Amino acid sequence: MTASDPAEIAPPAPRTRVDDIYEVVKEMAVAYRLKPGERLNEMTLARDLGASRTPLREALNRLVAERLLDFVAGRGFFCRGLDAREVFELYEVRRMLEVEAVRLACRRASDSAIDALASNSDFYHWKVFGQPIQELVGHDEAFHIQIAKLTENGELVRQLRRINERIRFIRWLDMDRRVEGTRSEHRAIVDALVARDEDLAAEKMRHHIERRQDQIESVVREGFSTIYMNDLEGP
Amino acid sequence: MTASDPAEIAPPAPRTRVDDIYEVVKEMAVAYRLKPGERLNEMTLARDLGASRTPLREALNRLVAERLLDFVAGRGFFCRGLDAREVFELYEVRRMLEVEAVRLACRRASDSAIDALASNSDFYHWKVFGQPIQELVGHDEAFHIQIAKLTENGELVRQLRRINERIRFIRWLDMDRRVEGTRSEHRAIVDALVARDEDLAAEKMRHHIERRQDQIESVVREGFSTIYMNDLEGP
DNA sequence: ATATACACTTCTGTATACAGAAATGAATAC
DNA sequence: GTATTCATTTCTGTATACAGAAGTGTATAT
């Protein structure tokens, strides 16, 4: 958005090794390619990433602050756990933010912004079958973020993005059973937004998120088996 | 809470130099003892803290992830800015979370927990005059966190704590004009909680937070002058 | 007087080194 | 067979070293 503004062409922001490491390890943590609670060996990981421990540890510290990794002084860095309670709490925070976000969106968004959401929205394009789950979840996240952006509150958007990273694995697991439901629920939210019916939009959003919240316990259980099945594709 | 549980006496969690540095620099950033946008000299700062650059940079990376510092690759670390828009957005997110939090508290909190909040609440003890502003803000934050804890949602509490760190400086500035208002508004919230009147509690909380939101612009302006006056007490 | 080029200084980004803590495992005691 | 001790190995926590980028200031040209 601001990046393409010709008035502020700052030097193209040199990428450091820390940034690269950060992204790679983040992906590993988000996708639980590291097992829950697994200890990270800094020397091995640094070697595998072709770097030294110094930038690695800086990246790991960022990830600890984002709660994608755990850290114990004297013992090192660990993959975050997979805990139904934590996921449940994150869904609850997410609901609080998104229900209010869609309210604000009803009040603040321009007609054209809402039109863009309505006509561009993924639920028109989703091929429900034969589409990689990752793509579907990507569309899902994008839809919710787009609504958050209508509030013009950058902090809100950032917080939701962070929550999304932490529950993405869970979304991967339950998306395939819920594609159709998701699509129709998204549509209901957009309809309410177009009508600027704040209460209805809020209610639809609450419903949309709470439905998933109910299933967390079982999805997390499925998560463990998925994680430990993936040994098969290990290195 | 869990720390004193005899069943889980883990080794007393050795403190590292990173932890110490983290806390010291965090305090500097929170209190704007670093000027907004000021560049941090790693060598100087490390020397002043009696450490080397390695743990310093790890701590700084954590603080960047928490948005208490900025980072530009190739240029280094900077104190966060002081920006009315950002503060405004944080107050908005805070309102979203706390209004819903007090609703959940009405539903979930035990009678005894609410009693404890009501009888122990700071507004009974606040000495309005002649009390350091820092203490008053500490009571204020503690009050709000206590309510959040009634939800039993640890993530919610954590997110609010992080927001509090980022707006603490602003609270310091406007607290002295608002001590009495704060006290009575807190009381109204507690009364609604005791009555388990969810809608009323939510409305009181919303009002409580939005009142401050309206003043942010002017408080931020005051903030700049405060920051640049403090040169007088420099080292 | 302002702008440009260039040498010089300072600082960041990363690798490496090393001390001490933690984990591992063998050997011994019970 | 289980528990305990101690030697050995491995790994973390931090300091230091160094290359190259960024910043600074001076001298020269216009």
Coordinates of C-alpha atoms (C1' of nucleotides) in Angstrom, one line a residue:
Chain A
M1 CA 0.0 0.0 0.0
T2 CA 2.5 2.6 1.1
A3 CA 5.4 0.7 -0.4
S4 CA 4.5 1.6 -4.0
D5 CA 4.1 5.3 -3.1
P6 CA 6.8 7.1 -5.2
A7 CA 7.2 9.7 -2.5
E8 CA 8.8 7.2 -0.1
I9 CA 11.2 5.0 -2.1
A10 CA 13.4 4.1 0.8
P11 CA 16.5 2.0 -0.1
P12 CA 15.1 -1.5 -0.8
A13 CA 15.5 -2.7 2.8
P14 CA 18.4 -5.1 2.6
R15 CA 17.6 -8.6 3.6
T16 CA 19.7 -10.1 6.3
R17 CA 20.4 -13.7 7.1
V18 CA 18.3 -13.3 10.2
D19 CA 15.3 -12.5 8.1
D20 CA 15.7 -15.6 6.0
I21 CA 16.3 -17.9 8.9
Y22 CA 13.3 -16.3 10.7
E23 CA 11.0 -17.2 7.8
V24 CA 12.2 -20.7 7.4
V25 CA 12.0 -21.6 11.0
K26 CA 8.7 -19.8 11.4
E27 CA 7.3 -22.0 8.6
M28 CA 8.6 -25.1 10.4
A29 CA 7.0 -24.0 13.7
V30 CA 3.7 -22.9 12.1
A31 CA 3.3 -26.2 10.2
Y32 CA 4.5 -28.3 13.1
R33 CA 7.3 -29.7 10.9
L34 CA 8.9 -29.6 14.3
K35 CA 7.2 -31.9 16.8
P36 CA 5.4 -30.2 19.7
G37 CA 7.9 -29.8 22.5
E38 CA 10.8 -30.9 20.4
R39 CA 14.2 -29.4 21.3
L40 CA 16.0 -27.5 18.6
N41 CA 19.7 -28.2 18.3
E42 CA 21.3 -24.9 17.4
M43 CA 24.4 -26.2 15.9
T44 CA 22.6 -28.7 13.6
L45 CA 19.9 -26.2 12.6
A46 CA 22.5 -23.5 11.9
R47 CA 24.5 -25.9 9.7
D48 CA 21.3 -27.1 7.9
L49 CA 20.4 -23.4 7.2
G50 CA 23.9 -22.6 6.1
A51 CA 24.5 -20.0 8.8
S52 CA 26.1 -19.6 12.2
R53 CA 24.5 -19.7 15.5
T54 CA 24.5 -15.9 16.0
P55 CA 21.9 -15.0 13.4
L56 CA 20.0 -18.2 14.1
R57 CA 19.6 -17.3 17.8
E58 CA 18.4 -13.8 16.9
A59 CA 15.7 -15.3 14.7
L60 CA 14.7 -17.8 17.4
N61 CA 14.4 -15.0 19.9
R62 CA 11.9 -13.2 17.6
L63 CA 9.9 -16.4 17.3
V64 CA 9.9 -16.9 21.0
A65 CA 8.4 -13.4 21.4
E66 CA 5.7 -14.3 19.0
R67 CA 5.0 -17.5 20.9
L68 CA 5.8 -19.8 18.0
L69 CA 8.7 -21.3 20.0
D70 CA 9.4 -21.8 23.6
F71 CA 12.6 -21.0 25.4
V72 CA 14.1 -22.3 28.6
A73 CA 17.2 -20.7 29.9
G74 CA 20.1 -23.1 30.0
R75 CA 18.2 -25.7 27.9
G76 CA 17.5 -23.8 24.7
F77 CA 14.7 -23.4 22.2
F78 CA 11.8 -25.8 21.8
C79 CA 8.9 -26.1 19.4
R80 CA 5.7 -24.8 20.9
G81 CA 3.3 -27.3 22.2
L82 CA 0.0 -28.2 20.6
D83 CA -2.5 -27.5 23.3
A84 CA -6.3 -27.5 22.9
R85 CA -6.7 -24.9 25.7
E86 CA -4.3 -22.5 24.0
V87 CA -6.0 -22.9 20.7
F88 CA -9.4 -22.4 22.3
E89 CA -8.2 -19.2 24.0
L90 CA -6.8 -17.9 20.7
Y91 CA -10.2 -18.6 19.0
E92 CA -11.9 -16.7 21.7
V93 CA -9.6 -13.7 21.4
R94 CA -10.0 -13.9 17.6
R95 CA -13.8 -13.9 18.0
M96 CA -13.6 -10.8 20.2
L97 CA -11.6 -8.9 17.7
E98 CA -13.3 -10.0 14.5
V99 CA -16.8 -9.5 15.8
E100 CA -16.0 -5.9 16.7
A101 CA -14.0 -5.6 13.5
V102 CA -16.9 -6.4 11.3
R103 CA -19.0 -3.9 13.2
L104 CA -16.4 -1.2 12.6
A105 CA -16.2 -2.2 9.0
C106 CA -19.9 -1.6 8.6
R107 CA -19.5 1.9 9.9
R108 CA -16.2 2.9 8.4
A109 CA -15.7 1.1 5.1
S110 CA -16.3 3.0 1.9
D111 CA -18.9 1.6 -0.5
S112 CA -16.2 0.9 -3.0
A113 CA -14.2 -1.1 -0.5
I114 CA -17.2 -3.2 0.4
D115 CA -18.0 -3.7 -3.3
A116 CA -14.5 -4.9 -3.9
L117 CA -14.8 -7.4 -1.1
A118 CA -18.1 -8.6 -2.3
S119 CA -17.2 -9.0 -5.9
N120 CA -13.7 -10.2 -5.4
S121 CA -14.4 -12.4 -2.6
D122 CA -12.9 -15.8 -2.7
F123 CA -16.2 -17.7 -2.2
Y124 CA -17.0 -16.9 -5.8
H125 CA -13.8 -18.6 -7.0
W126 CA -13.3 -21.4 -4.6
K127 CA -13.1 -24.7 -6.3
V128 CA -14.3 -26.7 -3.4
F129 CA -12.9 -30.1 -4.5
G130 CA -9.5 -31.0 -5.7
Q131 CA -7.9 -27.8 -4.3
P132 CA -5.0 -28.0 -1.8
I133 CA -6.1 -27.4 1.7
Q134 CA -3.3 -24.9 2.2
E135 CA -4.8 -22.8 -0.6
L136 CA -8.3 -22.9 0.9
V137 CA -7.0 -21.8 4.3
G138 CA -5.0 -19.1 2.6
H139 CA -8.3 -17.8 1.0
D140 CA -10.0 -18.1 4.4
E141 CA -7.4 -16.1 6.2
A142 CA -7.3 -13.5 3.4
F143 CA -11.0 -13.0 3.6
H144 CA -10.9 -12.3 7.3
I145 CA -7.9 -10.0 7.0
Q146 CA -9.6 -8.1 4.3
I147 CA -12.5 -7.4 6.6
A148 CA -10.1 -6.3 9.4
K149 CA -8.5 -3.9 6.9
L150 CA -11.8 -2.2 6.4
T151 CA -11.5 -0.9 9.9
E152 CA -8.3 1.0 8.9
N153 CA -6.8 -0.2 12.2
G154 CA -3.4 -1.5 11.4
E155 CA -2.8 -2.8 14.9
L156 CA -5.9 -4.9 14.7
V157 CA -4.8 -6.4 11.4
R158 CA -1.4 -7.2 12.8
Q159 CA -2.8 -8.9 15.9
L160 CA -5.1 -11.0 13.8
R161 CA -2.3 -12.0 11.5
R162 CA -0.3 -13.2 14.5
I163 CA -3.2 -15.2 15.8
N164 CA -3.7 -16.7 12.4
E165 CA -0.1 -17.9 12.3
R166 CA -0.6 -19.7 15.6
I167 CA -3.9 -21.4 14.6
R168 CA -3.1 -22.1 10.9
F169 CA -2.2 -25.7 11.5
I170 CA -5.6 -26.2 13.2
R171 CA -7.3 -24.6 10.2
W172 CA -5.5 -26.9 7.9
L173 CA -6.9 -29.9 9.7
D174 CA -10.6 -28.9 9.9
M175 CA -10.9 -27.1 6.6
D176 CA -11.6 -30.1 4.5
R177 CA -14.7 -31.0 6.5
R178 CA -15.9 -27.4 6.4
V179 CA -15.3 -25.9 3.1
E180 CA -18.9 -25.6 2.1
G181 CA -19.9 -24.2 5.5
T182 CA -17.2 -21.7 5.4
R183 CA -18.2 -20.5 2.0
S184 CA -21.8 -19.9 2.8
E185 CA -21.0 -18.3 6.2
H186 CA -18.6 -15.9 4.5
R187 CA -21.3 -15.1 2.0
A188 CA -23.7 -14.3 4.8
I189 CA -21.1 -12.0 6.4
V190 CA -20.6 -10.1 3.2
D191 CA -24.3 -9.8 2.6
A192 CA -24.7 -8.2 6.0
L193 CA -21.7 -5.9 5.3
V194 CA -23.2 -4.8 2.0
A195 CA -26.5 -4.1 3.8
R196 CA -24.5 -2.3 6.5
D197 CA -26.4 -4.3 9.0
E198 CA -23.9 -4.1 11.9
D199 CA -25.8 -6.3 14.3
L200 CA -26.4 -9.0 11.7
A201 CA -22.8 -8.9 10.5
A202 CA -21.5 -9.2 14.0
E203 CA -23.9 -12.1 14.7
K204 CA -22.8 -14.0 11.6
M205 CA -19.2 -13.5 12.4
R206 CA -19.6 -14.7 15.9
H207 CA -21.4 -17.8 14.7
H208 CA -18.8 -18.4 12.1
I209 CA -16.0 -18.4 14.6
E210 CA -17.7 -20.1 17.4
R211 CA -18.6 -23.1 15.3
R212 CA -15.0 -23.9 14.9
Q213 CA -14.2 -23.2 18.5
D214 CA -16.5 -26.1 19.4
Q215 CA -14.5 -28.6 17.5
I216 CA -11.1 -27.7 18.7
E217 CA -10.7 -30.5 21.1
S218 CA -11.2 -33.2 18.5
V219 CA -9.2 -31.3 15.8
V220 CA -6.2 -31.0 18.2
R221 CA -6.4 -34.8 18.8
E222 CA -6.3 -35.3 15.0
G223 CA -3.4 -32.9 14.9
F224 CA -1.2 -35.1 17.0
S225 CA -1.8 -38.1 14.9
T226 CA -1.2 -36.0 11.7
I227 CA 2.1 -34.7 13.2
Y228 CA 3.4 -38.1 14.2
M229 CA 2.3 -39.8 10.9
N230 CA 4.4 -37.3 9.0
D231 CA 7.4 -39.2 10.2
L232 CA 6.9 -41.1 7.0
E233 CA 8.0 -38.2 4.9
G234 CA 10.8 -37.3 7.2
P235 CA 14.4 -36.7 5.9
Chain B
M1 CA 0.1 -19.1 40.9
T2 CA 1.6 -22.3 39.5
A3 CA 5.1 -21.4 40.6
S4 CA 4.4 -22.1 44.3
D5 CA 2.7 -25.4 43.5
P6 CA 5.0 -28.0 45.2
A7 CA 4.2 -30.5 42.6
E8 CA 6.1 -28.6 39.9
I9 CA 9.2 -27.2 41.4
A10 CA 11.2 -27.0 38.2
P11 CA 14.8 -25.9 38.6
P12 CA 14.5 -22.2 39.4
A13 CA 14.8 -21.1 35.8
P14 CA 18.3 -19.6 35.6
R15 CA 18.4 -16.0 34.6
T16 CA 20.5 -15.1 31.6
R17 CA 22.1 -11.9 30.7
V18 CA 19.6 -11.6 27.8
D19 CA 16.8 -11.5 30.3
D20 CA 18.4 -8.7 32.3
I21 CA 19.2 -6.7 29.3
Y22 CA 15.7 -7.3 28.0
E23 CA 14.2 -5.8 31.1
V24 CA 16.4 -2.8 31.3
V25 CA 16.0 -1.8 27.7
K26 CA 12.3 -2.6 27.8
E27 CA 11.9 -0.1 30.6
M28 CA 13.9 2.5 28.7
A29 CA 11.6 2.0 25.6
V30 CA 8.4 1.9 27.6
A31 CA 9.2 5.1 29.5
Y32 CA 10.7 6.8 26.4
R33 CA 13.9 7.3 28.2
L34 CA 15.1 6.8 24.7
K35 CA 13.8 9.5 22.4
P36 CA 11.3 8.5 19.7
G37 CA 13.2 7.4 16.6
E38 CA 16.5 7.5 18.4
R39 CA 19.1 5.1 17.1
L40 CA 20.6 2.7 19.6
N41 CA 24.4 2.3 19.5
E42 CA 25.0 -1.3 20.2
M43 CA 28.6 -0.9 21.3
T44 CA 27.8 1.9 23.7
L45 CA 24.7 0.3 25.0
A46 CA 26.4 -3.1 25.5
R47 CA 29.3 -1.4 27.4
D48 CA 26.8 0.6 29.6
L49 CA 25.0 -2.6 30.4
G50 CA 28.2 -4.5 31.1
A51 CA 27.7 -7.1 28.4
S52 CA 28.7 -7.8 24.9
R53 CA 26.7 -7.2 21.7
T54 CA 25.6 -10.8 21.4
P55 CA 23.1 -11.0 24.2
L56 CA 22.2 -7.4 23.7
R57 CA 21.1 -8.0 20.1
E58 CA 19.1 -11.1 21.2
A59 CA 17.2 -8.9 23.7
L60 CA 16.7 -6.2 21.1
N61 CA 15.3 -8.7 18.7
R62 CA 12.7 -9.7 21.3
L63 CA 11.7 -6.1 21.8
V64 CA 11.4 -5.5 18.1
A65 CA 9.0 -8.5 17.9
E66 CA 7.0 -6.8 20.7
R67 CA 7.0 -3.5 18.8
L68 CA 8.8 -1.7 21.6
L69 CA 11.7 -1.0 19.2
D70 CA 12.1 -0.6 15.5
F71 CA 14.7 -2.3 13.3
V72 CA 16.1 -1.4 10.0
A73 CA 18.4 -3.9 8.3
G74 CA 21.8 -2.4 7.8
R75 CA 21.1 0.6 10.1
G76 CA 20.3 -1.1 13.4
F77 CA 17.8 -0.7 16.2
F78 CA 15.7 2.4 17.0
C79 CA 13.4 3.5 19.7
R80 CA 9.8 3.2 18.6
G81 CA 8.1 6.4 17.5
L82 CA 5.4 8.2 19.5
D83 CA 2.5 8.3 17.2
A84 CA -1.0 9.4 18.0
R85 CA -2.5 7.1 15.4
E86 CA -0.8 4.0 16.7
V87 CA -1.9 4.8 20.3
F88 CA -5.4 5.4 19.1
E89 CA -5.4 2.0 17.3
L90 CA -4.1 0.3 20.5
Y91 CA -6.8 1.9 22.5
E92 CA -9.4 0.6 20.0
V93 CA -8.0 -2.9 20.2
R94 CA -7.9 -2.6 23.9
R95 CA -11.5 -1.6 24.0
M96 CA -12.6 -4.5 21.8
L97 CA -10.9 -6.9 24.1
E98 CA -11.8 -5.4 27.5
V99 CA -15.5 -4.9 26.7
E100 CA -15.8 -8.5 25.8
A101 CA -13.6 -9.5 28.7
V102 CA -15.9 -7.9 31.2
R103 CA -18.8 -9.7 29.6
L104 CA -17.1 -13.0 29.9
A105 CA -16.2 -12.2 33.4
C106 CA -19.9 -11.6 34.3
R107 CA -20.6 -15.1 33.0
R108 CA -17.6 -17.0 34.2
A109 CA -16.2 -15.5 37.3
S110 CA -17.0 -17.2 40.6
D111 CA -18.7 -15.2 43.3
S112 CA -15.7 -15.3 45.4
A113 CA -13.5 -14.0 42.6
I114 CA -15.8 -11.1 42.1
D115 CA -16.0 -10.4 45.8
A116 CA -12.2 -10.4 46.0
L117 CA -12.1 -7.8 43.2
A118 CA -14.8 -5.7 44.8
S119 CA -13.4 -5.6 48.3
N120 CA -9.7 -5.6 47.3
S121 CA -10.1 -3.1 44.5
D122 CA -7.6 -0.3 44.4
F123 CA -10.2 2.4 44.3
Y124 CA -10.8 1.8 48.0
H125 CA -7.1 2.5 48.7
W126 CA -6.1 5.1 46.2
K127 CA -4.8 8.1 47.8
V128 CA -5.6 10.5 45.1
F129 CA -3.2 13.2 46.0
G130 CA 0.4 13.0 46.7
Q131 CA 0.8 9.6 45.2
P132 CA 3.3 9.0 42.4
I133 CA 1.7 8.8 39.0
Q134 CA 3.5 5.6 38.3
E135 CA 1.8 3.9 41.2
L136 CA -1.6 5.1 40.2
V137 CA -1.1 3.8 36.7
G138 CA 0.1 0.6 38.2
H139 CA -3.1 0.3 40.1
D140 CA -5.1 1.1 37.0
E141 CA -3.4 -1.6 34.9
A142 CA -3.7 -4.1 37.7
F143 CA -7.4 -3.4 38.0
H144 CA -8.0 -4.1 34.3
I145 CA -5.8 -7.1 34.3
Q146 CA -7.7 -8.5 37.2
I147 CA -10.9 -8.3 35.3
A148 CA -9.3 -10.0 32.3
K149 CA -8.1 -12.8 34.5
L150 CA -11.7 -13.5 35.5
T151 CA -12.2 -14.8 32.0
E152 CA -9.7 -17.5 32.6
N153 CA -8.3 -16.8 29.2
G154 CA -4.5 -16.6 29.5
E155 CA -4.0 -15.4 26.0
L156 CA -6.3 -12.5 26.5
V157 CA -4.4 -11.5 29.6
R158 CA -1.1 -11.7 27.8
Q159 CA -2.3 -9.6 24.8
L160 CA -3.6 -6.9 27.2
R161 CA -0.4 -6.8 29.1
R162 CA 1.5 -6.2 25.9
I163 CA -0.8 -3.5 24.9
N164 CA -0.5 -1.9 28.3
E165 CA 3.3 -1.8 27.9
R166 CA 2.9 0.1 24.7
I167 CA 0.5 2.7 26.1
R168 CA 1.9 3.0 29.6
F169 CA 3.7 6.2 28.8
I170 CA 0.4 7.8 27.6
R171 CA -1.3 6.7 30.8
W172 CA 1.3 8.3 32.9
L173 CA 0.6 11.6 31.1
D174 CA -3.1 11.7 31.4
M175 CA -3.5 10.0 34.7
D176 CA -3.1 13.1 36.9
R177 CA -6.0 14.8 35.2
R178 CA -8.2 11.8 35.5
V179 CA -7.6 10.1 38.8
E180 CA -11.1 10.8 40.2
G181 CA -12.8 9.9 37.0
T182 CA -10.9 6.7 36.8
R183 CA -11.8 5.8 40.3
S184 CA -15.5 6.3 39.9
E185 CA -15.6 4.6 36.5
H186 CA -13.8 1.6 38.0
R187 CA -16.4 1.5 40.7
A188 CA -19.2 1.5 38.3
I189 CA -17.7 -1.4 36.4
V190 CA -17.3 -3.4 39.6
D191 CA -20.9 -2.7 40.6
A192 CA -22.1 -4.0 37.3
L193 CA -19.9 -7.1 37.7
V194 CA -21.2 -7.8 41.2
A195 CA -24.8 -7.5 39.8
R196 CA -23.7 -9.7 36.9
D197 CA -25.2 -7.2 34.6
E198 CA -23.3 -8.0 31.5
D199 CA -24.7 -5.3 29.3
L200 CA -24.2 -2.6 31.9
A201 CA -20.6 -3.8 32.6
A202 CA -19.8 -3.8 29.0
E203 CA -21.2 -0.3 28.5
K204 CA -19.3 1.1 31.5
M205 CA -16.1 -0.4 30.2
R206 CA -16.6 0.9 26.8
H207 CA -17.3 4.4 28.1
H208 CA -14.3 4.2 30.4
I209 CA -11.9 3.4 27.6
E210 CA -13.4 5.6 24.9
R211 CA -13.1 8.6 27.1
R212 CA -9.4 8.3 27.1
Q213 CA -9.3 7.6 23.4
D214 CA -10.7 11.0 22.7
Q215 CA -7.8 12.7 24.4
I216 CA -5.0 10.9 22.7
E217 CA -4.1 13.6 20.3
S218 CA -3.5 16.2 22.9
V219 CA -1.8 13.7 25.3
V220 CA 0.6 12.6 22.6
R221 CA 1.5 16.3 22.0
E222 CA 2.2 16.7 25.7
G223 CA 4.2 13.5 25.5
F224 CA 6.7 15.0 23.1
S225 CA 7.3 18.0 25.3
T226 CA 7.7 15.8 28.3
I227 CA 10.2 13.7 26.5
Y228 CA 12.3 16.5 25.4
M229 CA 12.1 18.3 28.7
N230 CA 13.6 15.3 30.4
D231 CA 17.0 16.2 28.9
L232 CA 17.4 18.1 32.2
E233 CA 17.7 14.9 34.1
G234 CA 20.0 13.3 31.6
P235 CA 23.2 11.5 32.6
Chain C
dA1 C1' 27.7 29.2 -1.3
dT2 C1' 26.2 24.8 -2.7
dA3 C1' 27.2 20.5 -4.5
dT4 C1' 30.1 16.4 -5.4
dA5 C1' 33.8 13.1 -4.7
dC6 C1' 36.6 10.7 -1.9
dA7 C1' 39.2 9.2 2.1
dC8 C1' 38.3 8.1 6.8
dT9 C1' 35.8 6.6 10.7
dT10 C1' 32.2 4.2 12.8
dC11 C1' 29.0 0.7 13.2
dT12 C1' 26.4 -3.4 11.9
dG13 C1' 26.1 -8.4 10.5
dT14 C1' 28.0 -12.7 11.1
dA15 C1' 31.5 -16.2 12.2
dT16 C1' 34.2 -18.2 15.5
dA17 C1' 36.1 -19.4 20.1
dC18 C1' 35.7 -20.9 24.6
dA19 C1' 33.9 -21.6 29.4
dG20 C1' 30.7 -23.7 32.0
dA21 C1' 26.1 -26.0 32.3
dA22 C1' 23.3 -29.9 31.0
dA23 C1' 22.8 -34.4 29.2
dT24 C1' 24.5 -39.0 28.5
dG25 C1' 26.1 -43.3 29.7
dA26 C1' 29.1 -46.5 32.1
dA27 C1' 30.3 -48.3 36.4
dT28 C1' 29.2 -49.3 41.1
dA29 C1' 26.2 -50.0 45.2
dC30 C1' 22.1 -51.7 47.1
Chain D
dG1 C1' 16.6 -54.8 38.6
dT2 C1' 16.7 -50.1 40.2
dA3 C1' 19.1 -46.3 41.9
dT4 C1' 23.4 -43.4 42.3
dT5 C1' 27.8 -41.5 41.2
dC6 C1' 31.1 -39.8 38.3
dA7 C1' 33.5 -39.3 33.9
dT8 C1' 32.6 -37.9 29.2
dT9 C1' 30.4 -35.7 25.7
dT10 C1' 27.4 -32.3 23.9
dC11 C1' 25.3 -28.1 23.9
dT12 C1' 24.2 -23.5 25.4
dG13 C1' 25.6 -18.6 26.8
dT14 C1' 28.5 -15.1 25.8
dA15 C1' 32.8 -12.7 24.3
dT16 C1' 35.6 -11.5 20.6
dA17 C1' 37.1 -10.9 15.8
dC18 C1' 36.6 -9.2 11.4
dA19 C1' 34.6 -7.9 6.8
dG20 C1' 31.9 -4.8 4.6
dA21 C1' 28.2 -1.4 4.7
dA22 C1' 26.8 3.1 6.4
dG23 C1' 27.9 7.5 8.0
dT24 C1' 31.0 11.7 8.4
dG25 C1' 33.8 15.3 7.2
dT26 C1' 37.1 17.6 4.2
dA27 C1' 38.6 19.2 0.0
dT28 C1' 37.6 20.4 -4.7
dA29 C1' 34.8 22.1 -8.4
dT30 C1' 31.2 24.9 -10.1

